[in-house]
Amino acid sequence: MIPFNSPPIVGSELDYMQQAMGSGKLCGDGGFTRRCQQWFEKNFHSPKVLLTPSCTASLEMAAILLNIQAGDEVIMPSYTFVSTANAFVLRGAHIVFVDIRPDTMNMDETLIEAAITDKTRAIVAVHYAGVACEMDVIMQLAEKHHLYVVEDAAQGVMSTYKGRALGTIGHIGCFSFHETKNYTAGGEGGATLINDPALVERAEIIREKGTNRSQFFRGQVDKYTWRDIGSSYLMSDLQAAYLWAQLQVAQEINQHRLGLWKQYQRALQPLQDGGYLLLPTLAPHCTHNGHMFYIRLPNVETRDALISYMKEAEILTVFHYIPLHSSPAGQNFGRFCGQDIYTSQESSRLVRLPLFYNMSDVMQKTVITTLLSFFA
Ligand SMILES: *Cc1c(COP(=O)(O)O)cnc(C)c1O
């Protein structure tokens, strides 16, 4: 059986986890957490990076940090994971969905302005498959209308837009280290990137159960107290140790994934030329991280037939994101602005192929051969 995903393992995870166990401190903000955070701050150029239990938690932190209140509106694509919306709905926000671009499956930046109202507070840019949204346009719109921008860069760790790391362009960025993502913190994990220095102090307080404990540990105050609303958004240092092992070889993981990605692209190009399927599109000003290889079939019937055919051959391929606006909660908590021209249509004909760090060449050849035989 060829799985759709297998969690990345590089070999040194246990060593670092053992070091964490020997350090006498396993809770959040230990030595490995600090190392990981500094690694991101230095390599990606973000003023403050905070490890969290998940990207879901990071998005929730972002919504609290931006003071999202009942009745506020937040703009995002409908083609995304539930957490992108849930985090803001938990604060009482109403979600305004806009259509995606058919080339990248990202929110169509030219449709955002029409979705802005007096109640709009934030725009959430989701970088699908680790390929950037048009951030210059989004940031200009946000500035013009005094809105915040949150990047859901769950899939975008190590990708860039015009040379800048995804997650560092909006006021706040959110990463995921879930086992299905490029780097994992032992199955679950995330990070919040605070790119607007004015938000840093309160971000630390929200993450520490609403207390100024972080300042206390730095010796900036002599006792810590309850200051604000908050929750526990820290990652265990044992998980940070797992993540640290992966960051040590971040480039290798990235190169390996890009190699697998290009291999799929080369092998499937003739099928695109023959009009059987559509391959992903990349823009020259963006670099990606090989997070995902997806193909689009002519219609949902062919897509489902392909998934069944691959399953018969013991290869797991998956589709994803039932558009949020068509789900019961999406209808309750949001509305679609404008026309759904691409979201439903493109998502229904998309399928993702197995692609993970520990995937062997033999496995990938099997996937490719089976795919080619389906079309033959
Ligand atoms: C995976 C993912 C999330 C959620 O990440 P978790 O770390 O599992 O909470 C959010 N948004 C997008 C776009 C994702 O792909």
Coordinates of N, CA and C in Angstrom, one line a residue, residues 121-351:
R121 N -12.9 43.7 9.0 CA -11.8 44.0 9.9 C -10.5 43.3 9.4
A122 N -10.6 42.2 8.7 CA -9.4 41.5 8.3 C -9.6 40.7 7.0
I123 N -8.5 40.4 6.4 CA -8.4 39.6 5.2 C -7.5 38.4 5.6
V124 N -7.9 37.2 5.3 CA -7.1 36.0 5.5 C -6.6 35.5 4.2
A125 N -5.3 35.5 3.9 CA -4.8 35.0 2.7 C -4.3 33.5 3.0
V126 N -4.8 32.6 2.2 CA -4.4 31.2 2.4 C -3.5 30.8 1.2
H127 N -2.3 30.4 1.5 CA -1.4 30.1 0.4 C -1.5 28.6 0.1
Y128 N -2.4 28.3 -0.9 CA -2.7 26.9 -1.2 C -1.5 26.2 -1.8
A129 N -1.3 25.0 -1.3 CA -0.2 24.2 -1.9 C 1.2 24.8 -1.7
G130 N 1.3 25.8 -0.8 CA 2.6 26.5 -0.6 C 2.9 27.5 -1.7
V131 N 1.9 27.9 -2.5 CA 2.1 28.8 -3.6 C 1.4 30.1 -3.2
A132 N 2.2 31.2 -3.2 CA 1.7 32.5 -2.6 C 0.5 33.1 -3.3
C133 N -0.3 33.7 -2.5 CA -1.4 34.6 -3.0 C -0.7 35.9 -3.5
E134 N -1.4 36.8 -4.2 CA -0.8 38.0 -4.7 C -0.8 39.0 -3.5
M135 N 0.3 38.9 -2.7 CA 0.4 39.6 -1.4 C 0.5 41.2 -1.6
D136 N 1.2 41.6 -2.7 CA 1.3 43.1 -2.9 C -0.1 43.7 -3.0
V137 N -0.9 43.1 -3.8 CA -2.3 43.6 -4.0 C -3.1 43.6 -2.7
I138 N -3.0 42.5 -2.0 CA -3.7 42.3 -0.8 C -3.3 43.3 0.3
M139 N -1.9 43.5 0.4 CA -1.4 44.4 1.4 C -1.8 45.9 1.1
Q140 N -1.8 46.2 -0.2 CA -2.2 47.6 -0.6 C -3.7 47.8 -0.3
L141 N -4.5 46.8 -0.5 CA -6.0 46.9 -0.2 C -6.2 47.1 1.3
A142 N -5.4 46.3 2.0 CA -5.6 46.4 3.5 C -5.2 47.8 4.0
E143 N -4.1 48.3 3.4 CA -3.7 49.6 3.9 C -4.7 50.7 3.6
K144 N -5.2 50.6 2.3 CA -6.2 51.6 1.9 C -7.5 51.6 2.8
H145 N -7.9 50.4 3.2 CA -9.1 50.2 3.9 C -8.9 50.0 5.4
H146 N -7.7 50.2 5.9 CA -7.3 50.0 7.3 C -7.7 48.6 7.9
L147 N -7.3 47.6 7.2 CA -7.6 46.2 7.6 C -6.3 45.5 8.0
Y148 N -6.5 44.5 8.8 CA -5.4 43.6 9.1 C -5.3 42.4 8.1
V149 N -4.1 41.9 7.8 CA -4.0 40.7 7.0 C -3.4 39.6 7.8
V150 N -4.0 38.5 7.8 CA -3.5 37.3 8.4 C -3.2 36.3 7.3
E151 N -1.9 35.8 7.3 CA -1.6 34.8 6.3 C -1.8 33.4 7.0
D152 N -2.6 32.6 6.4 CA -2.7 31.2 6.7 C -1.6 30.5 5.9
A153 N -0.4 30.4 6.4 CA 0.7 29.8 5.7 C 1.0 28.4 6.2
A154 N -0.1 27.7 6.6 CA 0.0 26.3 7.1 C 0.8 25.4 6.1
Q155 N 0.6 25.7 4.8 CA 1.2 24.9 3.8 C 2.4 25.6 3.2
G156 N 2.7 26.8 3.7 CA 3.7 27.6 3.0 C 5.1 27.8 3.6
V157 N 5.4 26.9 4.6 CA 6.7 27.1 5.3 C 7.8 26.8 4.3
M158 N 8.7 27.8 4.1 CA 9.9 27.8 3.2 C 9.6 28.3 1.8
S159 N 8.3 28.7 1.5 CA 8.0 29.3 0.2 C 8.2 30.8 0.3
T160 N 8.4 31.4 -0.9 CA 8.5 32.8 -0.9 C 7.6 33.5 -1.9
Y161 N 7.4 34.8 -1.7 CA 6.7 35.7 -2.6 C 7.6 36.9 -2.8
K162 N 8.1 37.1 -4.0 CA 9.1 38.2 -4.3 C 10.2 38.2 -3.3
G163 N 10.7 37.1 -3.0 CA 11.9 36.9 -2.1 C 11.6 36.9 -0.6
R164 N 10.3 37.2 -0.2 CA 10.0 37.2 1.2 C 9.3 35.9 1.6
A165 N 9.6 35.4 2.8 CA 9.1 34.2 3.3 C 7.6 34.3 3.5
L166 N 6.8 33.3 3.1 CA 5.4 33.3 3.3 C 5.2 33.3 4.9
G167 N 4.2 34.0 5.3 CA 4.0 34.0 6.8 C 4.6 35.3 7.4
T168 N 5.4 36.0 6.7 CA 6.1 37.2 7.2 C 5.6 38.5 6.6
I169 N 4.7 38.4 5.7 CA 4.2 39.6 4.9 C 3.0 40.2 5.5
G170 N 2.0 39.5 5.9 CA 0.9 40.0 6.6 C 1.2 40.5 8.0
H171 N 0.2 41.1 8.7 CA 0.5 41.5 10.1 C 0.8 40.3 11.0
I172 N 0.1 39.2 10.7 CA 0.3 38.0 11.4 C 0.4 36.8 10.4
G173 N 1.3 35.9 10.7 CA 1.3 34.7 9.9 C 1.1 33.4 10.7
C174 N 0.6 32.4 10.1 CA 0.4 31.1 10.9 C 0.9 29.9 10.1
F175 N 1.7 29.1 10.8 CA 2.3 27.9 10.3 C 1.7 26.7 10.9
S176 N 1.7 25.6 10.2 CA 1.3 24.3 10.8 C 2.5 23.3 10.7
F177 N 2.7 22.6 11.8 CA 3.6 21.5 11.9 C 2.9 20.2 12.1
H178 N 1.7 20.1 11.6 CA 0.9 18.8 11.6 C 1.7 17.8 10.8
E179 N 1.4 16.5 11.0 CA 2.2 15.5 10.3 C 2.0 15.5 8.8
T180 N 1.0 16.1 8.3 CA 0.7 16.1 6.9 C 1.4 17.3 6.2
K181 N 2.1 18.2 7.0 CA 2.8 19.3 6.4 C 4.3 19.0 6.2
N182 N 5.0 20.0 5.7 CA 6.4 19.7 5.3 C 7.3 19.4 6.5
Y183 N 7.1 20.1 7.6 CA 7.9 19.9 8.8 C 6.9 19.6 9.9
T184 N 7.2 18.6 10.8 CA 6.3 18.4 11.9 C 6.9 18.5 13.3
A185 N 6.1 18.8 14.2 CA 6.6 18.8 15.6 C 6.0 17.6 16.3
G186 N 6.3 16.4 15.7 CA 5.8 15.2 16.3 C 4.4 14.9 16.2
G187 N 3.8 15.3 15.0 CA 2.4 15.0 14.7 C 1.5 16.3 14.7
E188 N 1.7 17.1 15.7 CA 0.9 18.4 15.8 C 1.8 19.5 16.1
G189 N 1.4 20.7 15.7 CA 2.2 21.9 16.1 C 1.9 23.0 15.2
G190 N 2.4 24.2 15.6 CA 2.2 25.4 14.8 C 3.0 26.5 15.3
A191 N 3.0 27.7 14.6 CA 3.7 28.8 15.0 C 2.9 30.1 14.6
T192 N 3.0 31.1 15.4 CA 2.4 32.4 15.1 C 3.5 33.4 14.8
L193 N 3.5 34.0 13.7 CA 4.5 35.0 13.3 C 3.9 36.4 13.5
I194 N 4.5 37.1 14.4 CA 4.0 38.5 14.7 C 4.9 39.4 13.9
N195 N 4.4 39.9 12.8 CA 5.2 40.7 11.9 C 5.0 42.2 12.2
D196 N 3.9 42.6 12.9 CA 3.7 44.0 13.3 C 4.2 44.1 14.7
P197 N 5.3 44.8 14.9 CA 5.9 44.9 16.2 C 4.9 45.4 17.3
A198 N 3.9 46.2 16.9 CA 3.0 46.8 17.8 C 2.1 45.7 18.5
L199 N 2.1 44.5 17.8 CA 1.3 43.4 18.3 C 2.0 42.4 19.2
V200 N 3.3 42.5 19.3 CA 4.2 41.5 20.0 C 3.8 41.3 21.4
E201 N 3.8 42.5 22.2 CA 3.6 42.3 23.6 C 2.3 41.6 24.0
R202 N 1.2 42.0 23.3 CA -0.1 41.4 23.6 C -0.1 40.0 23.2
A203 N 0.6 39.7 22.1 CA 0.6 38.3 21.6 C 1.2 37.3 22.7
E204 N 2.3 37.8 23.3 CA 2.9 37.0 24.3 C 1.9 36.8 25.5
I205 N 1.2 37.8 25.8 CA 0.2 37.7 27.0 C -0.9 36.8 26.7
I206 N -1.5 36.9 25.5 CA -2.6 36.0 25.1 C -2.1 34.5 25.1
R207 N -0.9 34.3 24.6 CA -0.4 32.9 24.6 C -0.1 32.3 25.9
E208 N 0.2 33.2 26.9 CA 0.4 32.8 28.3 C -0.8 33.0 29.2
K209 N -1.9 32.5 28.8 CA -3.1 32.5 29.6 C -3.6 33.9 30.0
G210 N -3.2 34.9 29.2 CA -3.6 36.2 29.6 C -2.7 36.9 30.6
T211 N -1.5 36.3 30.9 CA -0.6 36.8 31.9 C 0.6 37.4 31.2
N212 N 1.4 38.2 32.0 CA 2.6 38.7 31.5 C 3.8 37.9 32.0
R213 N 3.6 36.6 32.0 CA 4.6 35.6 32.5 C 5.9 35.7 31.6
S214 N 5.8 35.9 30.3 CA 6.9 35.9 29.5 C 7.9 37.1 29.9
Q215 N 7.3 38.2 30.2 CA 8.1 39.4 30.7 C 8.8 39.0 32.0
F216 N 8.0 38.3 32.9 CA 8.5 37.9 34.2 C 9.8 37.0 34.0
F217 N 9.7 36.0 33.1 CA 10.8 35.1 32.9 C 12.0 35.9 32.3
R218 N 11.8 37.0 31.6 CA 12.9 37.8 31.0 C 13.4 38.8 32.1
G219 N 12.8 38.8 33.3 CA 13.2 39.7 34.3 C 12.8 41.1 34.1
Q220 N 11.8 41.3 33.2 CA 11.3 42.7 32.9 C 10.3 43.2 34.0
V221 N 9.7 42.2 34.7 CA 8.7 42.6 35.8 C 9.0 41.7 36.9
D222 N 8.7 42.1 38.2 CA 9.1 41.2 39.3 C 8.0 40.3 39.7
K223 N 6.8 40.4 39.2 CA 5.8 39.3 39.4 C 4.9 39.4 38.2
Y224 N 4.2 38.2 37.9 CA 3.3 38.3 36.8 C 1.9 38.1 37.2
T225 N 1.0 38.8 36.5 CA -0.4 38.9 36.9 C -1.3 38.7 35.6
W226 N -2.6 38.5 35.9 CA -3.6 38.4 34.8 C -3.8 39.7 34.2
R227 N -3.6 39.8 32.9 CA -3.6 41.1 32.2 C -4.8 41.3 31.2
D228 N -5.2 40.1 30.6 CA -6.0 40.2 29.4 C -6.7 38.8 29.2
I229 N -7.5 38.7 28.2 CA -8.0 37.4 27.9 C -6.8 36.6 27.3
G230 N -6.9 35.3 27.3 CA -5.9 34.5 26.7 C -6.2 33.0 26.9
S231 N -5.2 32.2 26.5 CA -5.4 30.8 26.7 C -4.0 30.2 26.7
S232 N -3.9 28.8 26.7 CA -2.6 28.2 26.7 C -2.2 27.8 25.3
Y233 N -1.4 28.7 24.7 CA -1.0 28.5 23.3 C 0.5 28.1 23.2
L234 N 1.0 27.3 24.1 CA 2.4 26.9 24.1 C 2.5 25.5 23.5
M235 N 3.7 25.3 22.9 CA 4.0 23.9 22.5 C 4.9 23.3 23.5
S236 N 4.7 22.0 23.8 CA 5.6 21.3 24.7 C 7.0 21.3 24.2
D237 N 8.0 21.4 25.0 CA 9.4 21.4 24.5 C 9.8 20.1 23.9
L238 N 9.1 19.0 24.3 CA 9.4 17.7 23.7 C 9.1 17.7 22.2
Q239 N 8.0 18.4 21.9 CA 7.6 18.5 20.5 C 8.5 19.5 19.8
A240 N 8.9 20.5 20.5 CA 9.9 21.5 19.8 C 11.2 20.8 19.5
A241 N 11.6 19.8 20.3 CA 12.8 19.0 20.1 C 12.7 18.2 18.8
Y242 N 11.5 17.6 18.6 CA 11.2 16.9 17.3 C 11.3 17.9 16.1
L243 N 10.7 19.0 16.3 CA 10.7 20.0 15.2 C 12.1 20.5 14.9
W244 N 12.9 20.7 16.0 CA 14.3 21.2 15.9 C 15.1 20.2 15.0
A245 N 14.9 18.9 15.1 CA 15.6 17.9 14.3 C 15.3 18.2 12.8
Q246 N 14.0 18.5 12.6 CA 13.6 18.7 11.2 C 14.2 20.0 10.6
L247 N 14.2 21.1 11.5 CA 14.7 22.4 11.0 C 16.2 22.3 10.7
Q248 N 17.0 21.4 11.4 CA 18.4 21.3 11.1 C 18.6 20.8 9.6
V249 N 17.7 20.1 9.1 CA 17.8 19.7 7.7 C 16.7 20.2 6.8
A250 N 16.3 21.4 7.1 CA 15.1 22.0 6.4 C 15.3 22.1 4.9
Q251 N 16.6 22.5 4.5 CA 16.9 22.6 3.1 C 16.8 21.3 2.4
E252 N 17.3 20.2 3.0 CA 17.2 18.9 2.4 C 15.8 18.4 2.2
I253 N 15.0 18.6 3.3 CA 13.6 18.3 3.2 C 12.9 19.0 2.0
N254 N 13.2 20.3 1.9 CA 12.7 21.1 0.9 C 13.1 20.6 -0.5
Q255 N 14.4 20.4 -0.7 CA 14.9 20.0 -2.0 C 14.3 18.6 -2.4
H256 N 14.2 17.7 -1.4 CA 13.7 16.4 -1.7 C 12.2 16.5 -2.2
R257 N 11.5 17.3 -1.5 CA 10.0 17.4 -1.8 C 9.9 18.1 -3.2
L258 N 10.8 19.1 -3.5 CA 10.8 19.7 -4.8 C 11.2 18.7 -5.9
G259 N 12.1 17.8 -5.6 CA 12.5 16.8 -6.5 C 11.3 15.9 -6.9
L260 N 10.6 15.5 -5.9 CA 9.4 14.6 -6.1 C 8.4 15.4 -7.0
W261 N 8.2 16.6 -6.6 CA 7.2 17.5 -7.3 C 7.6 17.6 -8.8
K262 N 8.8 17.9 -9.1 CA 9.3 18.1 -10.5 C 9.2 16.8 -11.2
Q263 N 9.4 15.7 -10.6 CA 9.3 14.3 -11.2 C 7.9 14.1 -11.7
Y264 N 6.9 14.4 -10.8 CA 5.5 14.3 -11.2 C 5.2 15.2 -12.4
Q265 N 5.7 16.4 -12.3 CA 5.5 17.4 -13.4 C 6.0 16.9 -14.7
R266 N 7.2 16.4 -14.7 CA 7.8 15.9 -16.0 C 7.0 14.7 -16.5
A267 N 6.7 13.8 -15.6 CA 6.1 12.5 -16.1 C 4.6 12.8 -16.6
L268 N 4.0 13.8 -16.0 CA 2.6 14.0 -16.4 C 2.3 15.1 -17.5
Q269 N 3.4 15.8 -17.8 CA 3.3 16.8 -18.8 C 2.6 16.3 -20.1
P270 N 3.0 15.1 -20.6 CA 2.3 14.6 -21.8 C 0.8 14.5 -21.7
L271 N 0.4 14.2 -20.5 CA -1.1 14.0 -20.3 C -1.8 15.4 -20.3
Q272 N -1.0 16.4 -19.8 CA -1.6 17.8 -19.9 C -1.6 18.2 -21.4
D273 N -0.5 17.9 -22.1 CA -0.4 18.3 -23.5 C -1.6 17.6 -24.3
G274 N -1.9 16.4 -23.9 CA -3.0 15.6 -24.6 C -4.4 16.0 -24.1
G275 N -4.5 17.0 -23.2 CA -5.8 17.5 -22.8 C -6.5 16.6 -21.7
Y276 N -5.8 15.7 -21.1 CA -6.4 14.8 -20.2 C -6.5 15.3 -18.8
L277 N -5.6 16.2 -18.4 CA -5.6 16.8 -17.1 C -4.9 18.1 -17.1
L278 N -5.0 18.8 -15.9 CA -4.3 20.1 -15.7 C -3.3 19.9 -14.6
L279 N -2.1 20.4 -14.8 CA -1.1 20.4 -13.8 C -1.1 21.8 -13.0
P280 N -0.5 21.8 -11.9 CA -0.4 23.1 -11.1 C 0.3 24.2 -11.9
T281 N 0.0 25.5 -11.6 CA 0.6 26.6 -12.3 C 1.5 27.3 -11.2
L282 N 2.6 27.8 -11.7 CA 3.5 28.6 -10.8 C 3.7 29.9 -11.4
A283 N 3.9 31.0 -10.6 CA 4.2 32.3 -11.1 C 5.7 32.5 -10.9
P284 N 6.4 33.3 -11.8 CA 7.8 33.4 -11.7 C 8.3 34.2 -10.5
H285 N 7.4 35.0 -9.9 CA 7.9 35.7 -8.7 C 7.7 35.0 -7.4
C286 N 7.3 33.7 -7.5 CA 7.0 32.9 -6.3 C 7.9 31.7 -6.3
T287 N 8.5 31.3 -5.2 CA 9.1 30.0 -5.1 C 8.2 29.1 -4.2
H288 N 8.1 27.8 -4.5 CA 7.3 27.0 -3.6 C 8.1 26.0 -2.9
N289 N 7.4 25.2 -2.1 CA 8.1 24.2 -1.2 C 7.7 22.8 -1.5
G290 N 7.1 22.5 -2.7 CA 6.8 21.1 -3.0 C 5.8 20.5 -1.9
H291 N 4.9 21.4 -1.4 CA 4.0 20.9 -0.4 C 3.0 19.9 -0.9
M292 N 2.6 20.2 -2.1 CA 1.5 19.3 -2.6 C 1.6 19.2 -4.2
F293 N 1.3 18.0 -4.7 CA 1.1 17.9 -6.1 C -0.3 17.5 -6.4
Y294 N -1.0 18.4 -7.0 CA -2.4 18.1 -7.4 C -2.6 18.1 -8.9
I295 N -3.6 17.4 -9.3 CA -4.0 17.4 -10.7 C -5.5 17.7 -10.8
R296 N -5.9 18.3 -11.9 CA -7.3 18.5 -12.1 C -7.8 17.7 -13.3
L297 N -8.9 16.9 -13.1 CA -9.4 16.1 -14.2 C -10.6 16.9 -14.9
P298 N -11.0 16.4 -16.0 CA -12.1 17.2 -16.7 C -13.3 17.4 -15.9
N299 N -13.7 16.4 -15.0 CA -14.9 16.6 -14.2 C -14.9 15.7 -13.0
V300 N -15.9 15.8 -12.2 CA -15.9 15.1 -10.9 C -16.0 13.5 -11.1
E301 N -16.7 13.1 -12.2 CA -16.8 11.7 -12.5 C -15.4 11.1 -12.8
T302 N -14.7 11.7 -13.6 CA -13.3 11.2 -14.0 C -12.4 11.2 -12.7
R303 N -12.6 12.3 -11.9 CA -11.8 12.4 -10.7 C -12.1 11.2 -9.8
D304 N -13.4 11.0 -9.5 CA -13.7 9.9 -8.6 C -13.3 8.5 -9.2
A305 N -13.4 8.4 -10.5 CA -13.0 7.1 -11.1 C -11.5 6.9 -11.0
L306 N -10.7 8.0 -11.1 CA -9.3 7.9 -10.9 C -8.9 7.5 -9.5
I307 N -9.6 8.1 -8.5 CA -9.3 7.8 -7.1 C -9.6 6.3 -6.8
S308 N -10.7 5.8 -7.4 CA -11.1 4.3 -7.2 C -10.1 3.4 -7.9
Y309 N -9.7 3.8 -9.1 CA -8.7 3.0 -9.8 C -7.4 2.9 -9.1
M310 N -6.9 4.0 -8.5 CA -5.7 4.1 -7.8 C -5.8 3.2 -6.5
K311 N -7.0 3.3 -5.9 CA -7.2 2.6 -4.6 C -7.1 1.1 -4.9
E312 N -7.7 0.6 -6.0 CA -7.6 -0.8 -6.4 C -6.2 -1.2 -6.5
A313 N -5.3 -0.3 -7.0 CA -3.9 -0.6 -7.1 C -3.1 -0.3 -5.8
E314 N -3.9 -0.1 -4.7 CA -3.3 0.1 -3.4 C -2.5 1.4 -3.3
I315 N -3.0 2.5 -4.0 CA -2.4 3.8 -3.9 C -3.5 4.8 -3.4
L316 N -3.1 5.5 -2.4 CA -4.2 6.4 -1.8 C -4.0 7.8 -2.3
T317 N -5.0 8.3 -3.0 CA -5.0 9.7 -3.5 C -6.2 10.3 -2.9
V318 N -6.2 11.6 -2.6 CA -7.3 12.2 -1.9 C -7.7 13.6 -2.5
F319 N -8.9 13.9 -2.4 CA -9.3 15.3 -2.8 C -9.4 16.0 -1.5
H320 N -9.7 17.3 -1.5 CA -10.0 18.0 -0.2 C -10.7 19.3 -0.4
Y321 N -11.1 19.8 0.8 CA -11.8 21.1 0.9 C -13.1 21.1 0.1
I322 N -14.1 20.5 0.8 CA -15.5 20.8 0.4 C -15.6 22.3 0.6
P323 N -16.0 23.1 -0.4 CA -16.0 24.5 -0.2 C -16.8 24.9 1.1
L324 N -16.2 25.7 1.9 CA -16.8 26.1 3.2 C -18.2 26.7 3.1
H325 N -18.4 27.5 2.0 CA -19.7 28.1 1.9 C -20.9 27.2 1.6
S326 N -20.5 26.0 1.2 CA -21.6 25.0 0.9 C -21.8 24.0 2.1
S327 N -21.0 24.2 3.2 CA -21.2 23.4 4.3 C -22.2 24.0 5.3
P328 N -22.8 23.2 6.2 CA -23.9 23.7 7.1 C -23.3 24.9 7.9
A329 N -22.1 24.7 8.5 CA -21.6 25.8 9.3 C -21.2 27.0 8.5
G330 N -20.7 26.8 7.3 CA -20.4 27.9 6.4 C -21.6 28.7 6.1
Q331 N -22.7 28.1 5.9 CA -24.0 28.8 5.6 C -24.5 29.6 6.8
N332 N -24.2 29.0 8.0 CA -24.7 29.7 9.2 C -23.8 30.9 9.5
F333 N -22.5 30.8 9.3 CA -21.6 31.8 9.8 C -21.0 32.6 8.7
G334 N -21.4 32.4 7.5 CA -20.8 33.2 6.4 C -21.7 33.4 5.2
R335 N -21.2 34.1 4.3 CA -21.9 34.3 3.0 C -20.8 34.4 1.9
F336 N -21.2 34.0 0.7 CA -20.3 34.1 -0.5 C -20.6 35.4 -1.1
C337 N -19.5 36.2 -1.4 CA -19.7 37.5 -2.0 C -19.4 37.3 -3.5
G338 N -20.3 37.7 -4.3 CA -20.2 37.6 -5.8 C -20.5 36.1 -6.2
Q339 N -20.0 35.7 -7.3 CA -20.4 34.5 -7.9 C -19.4 33.4 -7.7
D340 N -19.9 32.2 -7.4 CA -19.0 31.0 -7.2 C -18.7 30.4 -8.6
I341 N -17.8 31.0 -9.3 CA -17.5 30.5 -10.7 C -16.5 29.4 -10.6
Y342 N -15.5 29.5 -9.8 CA -14.4 28.5 -9.8 C -14.3 27.6 -8.5
T343 N -14.7 28.1 -7.4 CA -14.5 27.4 -6.1 C -15.1 26.0 -6.2
S344 N -16.4 25.9 -6.5 CA -17.0 24.5 -6.4 C -16.5 23.7 -7.6
Q345 N -16.5 24.3 -8.8 CA -16.1 23.5 -10.0 C -14.7 23.0 -9.9
E346 N -13.7 23.9 -9.5 CA -12.3 23.4 -9.5 C -12.0 22.4 -8.4
S347 N -12.7 22.7 -7.2 CA -12.4 21.7 -6.1 C -13.0 20.4 -6.4
S348 N -14.1 20.3 -7.2 CA -14.7 19.0 -7.4 C -13.9 18.1 -8.4
R349 N -13.0 18.8 -9.2 CA -12.2 18.0 -10.1 C -10.7 17.8 -9.8
L350 N -10.4 18.2 -8.5 CA -9.0 18.1 -8.1 C -8.7 16.9 -7.3
V351 N -7.5 16.3 -7.5 CA -7.1 15.2 -6.7 C -5.6 15.4 -6.4

